[in-house]
Amino acid sequence: MNIEQQITSLRVELQEHNHKYYVLDTPTISDFEFDQKLKQLQALELAHPEYDDPNSPSHRVGGAVTKNFETIVHEHRMYSLDNSYSKEDLEDWETRIKKMVDGDVSYTCELKYDGASISLTYENGALLRAVTRGDGFQGDDVTTNIKTIKSVPLKLTGDYPPKFDIRGEIILPWEGFNIMNEEREALGLELYRNPRNTASGSLKLQDSAEVAKRPLDCLLYNITGNNLGITTQIESLQKARDWGFKVPNASKLVHSIEEVLEFVNHWDVARHDLPYETDGVVVKVNNLQQQEELGYTAKAPRWAMAYKFKAEQVSTRLREITYQVGRTGAITPVANLEPVELAGTTVKRASLHNADQIEKLDIREGDEVFVEKGGEIIPKIIAVDLTKRPVISAPTVYISECPECSTTLIRKEGEAQHYCPNEAGCPPQIVGRIQHYISRKALDIEGLGGETVALLVKENLILDYADLYTLTVDQLLPLERMAQKSAENLVNGVEASKTIPFERVLFGLGIRYVGETVAKKLAKHYRHIDAIATASEEDLISVDEIGGKIAESVIAFFEKETNRHLIERLKAHGVQLEISAEKLANQSDTLKGKTFVVSGVFEMPRNDLKKLIEDNGGKVSSSISAKTSYVVAGDKMGPSKLEKATSLGVSIITEKDFLLLIR
Ligand code: AMP
Ligand code: ZN
């Protein structure tokens, strides 16, 4: 094989594995092998730029940055859908249809995926362009970002037409959404509200490498073009699957509205088990000839109808809007409601998110409001019942001063949230930072809880987390409900935290954007707090996975005199602010890039085994997949794990084998 053939064959092979993994969910090689092949391809491409192909699987990792997204006019308009909410609505629709077309009408029922619509154009089997819906007539070219979504085929297989558009939805499955939010929570950032907005926001990120990190997926539902040789909707879904697209299997061909309703009723319950969110069903006339006869209204196709699942909704009175201050100073407005039953729980409060949201709803104290529990975690206020608005009512004026410390609030350009800038003197920020410092994933101080921290601050016994180390039993005893025993526990817990490793202390400092993972990376790279404190922005960015935002925030933290002083005090108390010599001696890169699953009972404690893996540069994962490099099997390893590892061809090794691996 010459170089060009080698490159082509690697590309085809990698593309097949991508399809098996991300579309069919049945991988046949391990991640390690996949990465090897990808690296091989990247090396060849680098040495031979003359064979470049924008649709090479190597472009999946992202990296290209888009400053301005180009506007593209859709060759075929992207319509919206009409909504129906009842059997009667659907029957009316059928009556209208039957007046316009001859013959029997069958329907394809599909789930309505809740994400951001996308139109993909393919030419000669290669992805040419990906455009957002925009206003339906024209949208933004987001091709660079879409290419990072692994279930979007860059090259097609089978007998695809030379040119066509395919439409679908970019979604973010629940699991990935929850992981993203856990990370944000650890960073003290405002949580993403729902998967749909997060998916749709992802499309317009400027850095495609950021998009590549998000676990997005693309589900397709419509092929558009000329002379496609397809006659029904259900057939087109199968074709799309054959060409390599991800099309959920829930779709069903039915022959009456009765059957449509059966489909709806089934999925109204079963949807709760889906890995992603769906807010209804889309019913489409199956015969494409009939679709053409029916055509479009100004806004939507006449041949399709969305049936919306009912979100549970109630109305109640808004008593008062209050404002919460978080540990980073972010202000969140909260709606305090007259308690009301909704979907099995009593709802008393709902988040109003920010000033824009209040303005958009024009929500006022005393209003009767509609509260809904849909796909969101927190109940949401969807509208005000204007018919019930009291005669005397004034628009809500957003606070301009911090409710806790009266400092004038700031709102940075482009940010939705207001902030209290009084880091040093604002009580909830002071308390919040200390609570973060003592939390389980940080210094994990036993015998000290969040409420006690608040009390200690209130009593002026502590002002920052370094003050914890000077607390004495005598100081604590006069406090309410503080017995000798609990006071001793607290002081001992604080003492014990001096052995907590550097990376967790670094996380505990509460530097914005420095979550658990970033703290680990920084600790490992710099090994000492002083090296981090004096690193330049350039230097910080050169560390694997540290971006500009994080670097800026680290620098801002250490620029502050108070923070530098805080660190010096922690040092003086003996808190771990460097990687200990002992630990350093036990560290290596031997297992870099390898993922381990640990299963069964071992001679050494399980946690020590996991730590050994991480100290040597490996990753520990809890479930076996094609990404697993090794399963370390102890006594009594579960039979299902054994079977899974065997079927995926993952190497199974003993504790002894493992120790040899790192010697
Ligand atoms: P709406 O935004 O409520 O008008 O709903 C129309 C949108 O639903 C379309 O633009 C699509 O993006 C989306 N959608 C989700 N699933 C489907 C599906 N199976 N068929 C057609 N449209 C769908
Ligand atoms: Zn404040």
Short mmCIF file of N, CA and C and ligand atoms in Angstrom, two decimals, residues 79-81 110-113 117 133 169 221 282 284 308, ligand 1:
data_model
loop_
_atom_site.label_atom_id
_atom_site.label_comp_id
_atom_site.label_asym_id
_atom_site.label_seq_id
_atom_site.Cartn_x
_atom_site.Cartn_y
_atom_site.Cartn_z
N TYR A 79 -39.36 24.26 8.54
CA TYR A 79 -40.63 24.69 9.13
C TYR A 79 -40.71 24.33 10.60
N SER A 80 -41.70 24.90 11.23
CA SER A 80 -42.00 24.54 12.60
C SER A 80 -43.11 23.47 12.54
N LEU A 81 -43.68 23.09 13.67
CA LEU A 81 -44.75 22.08 13.65
C LEU A 81 -45.99 22.62 14.35
N GLU A 110 -43.25 9.26 15.47
CA GLU A 110 -41.88 9.35 15.95
C GLU A 110 -41.88 10.10 17.27
N LEU A 111 -40.83 9.94 18.03
CA LEU A 111 -40.71 10.73 19.24
C LEU A 111 -40.29 12.14 18.84
N LYS A 112 -40.68 13.11 19.63
CA LYS A 112 -40.24 14.48 19.39
C LYS A 112 -39.05 14.72 20.29
N TYR A 113 -37.89 14.80 19.68
CA TYR A 113 -36.65 14.96 20.45
C TYR A 113 -36.51 16.42 20.83
N SER A 117 -32.73 22.14 16.43
CA SER A 117 -32.81 21.54 15.09
C SER A 117 -31.57 21.87 14.28
N ARG A 133 -31.37 26.01 12.50
CA ARG A 133 -32.64 26.39 11.90
C ARG A 133 -32.75 27.90 11.72
N GLU A 169 -32.16 16.59 15.18
CA GLU A 169 -32.11 17.35 16.41
C GLU A 169 -30.80 17.05 17.13
N TYR A 221 -34.47 12.74 11.49
CA TYR A 221 -35.86 12.37 11.24
C TYR A 221 -36.41 12.74 9.87
N VAL A 282 -44.27 13.14 17.19
CA VAL A 282 -44.56 13.80 15.92
C VAL A 282 -45.23 12.79 15.01
N LYS A 284 -46.65 11.92 11.29
CA LYS A 284 -46.47 12.39 9.91
C LYS A 284 -47.24 11.51 8.94
N LYS A 308 -48.23 17.06 22.03
CA LYS A 308 -47.42 17.38 23.20
C LYS A 308 -47.88 16.60 24.43
P1 AMP B 1 -41.55 23.48 17.65
O1 AMP B 1 -40.14 24.02 17.83
O2 AMP B 1 -42.25 23.21 18.94
O3 AMP B 1 -42.33 24.22 16.62
O4 AMP B 1 -41.33 22.01 17.07
C1 AMP B 1 -40.76 21.83 15.82
C2 AMP B 1 -39.44 21.23 15.98
O5 AMP B 1 -39.50 19.92 16.53
C3 AMP B 1 -38.76 21.01 14.67
O6 AMP B 1 -38.12 22.15 14.24
C4 AMP B 1 -37.78 19.93 14.99
O7 AMP B 1 -36.54 20.51 15.30
C5 AMP B 1 -38.29 19.29 16.25
N1 AMP B 1 -38.44 17.83 16.17
C6 AMP B 1 -38.04 16.97 17.13
N2 AMP B 1 -38.28 15.70 16.79
C7 AMP B 1 -38.84 15.72 15.58
C8 AMP B 1 -39.31 14.70 14.71
N3 AMP B 1 -39.26 13.39 15.03
N4 AMP B 1 -39.83 15.09 13.52
C9 AMP B 1 -39.90 16.41 13.19
N5 AMP B 1 -39.48 17.42 13.97
C10 AMP B 1 -38.95 17.09 15.17
#
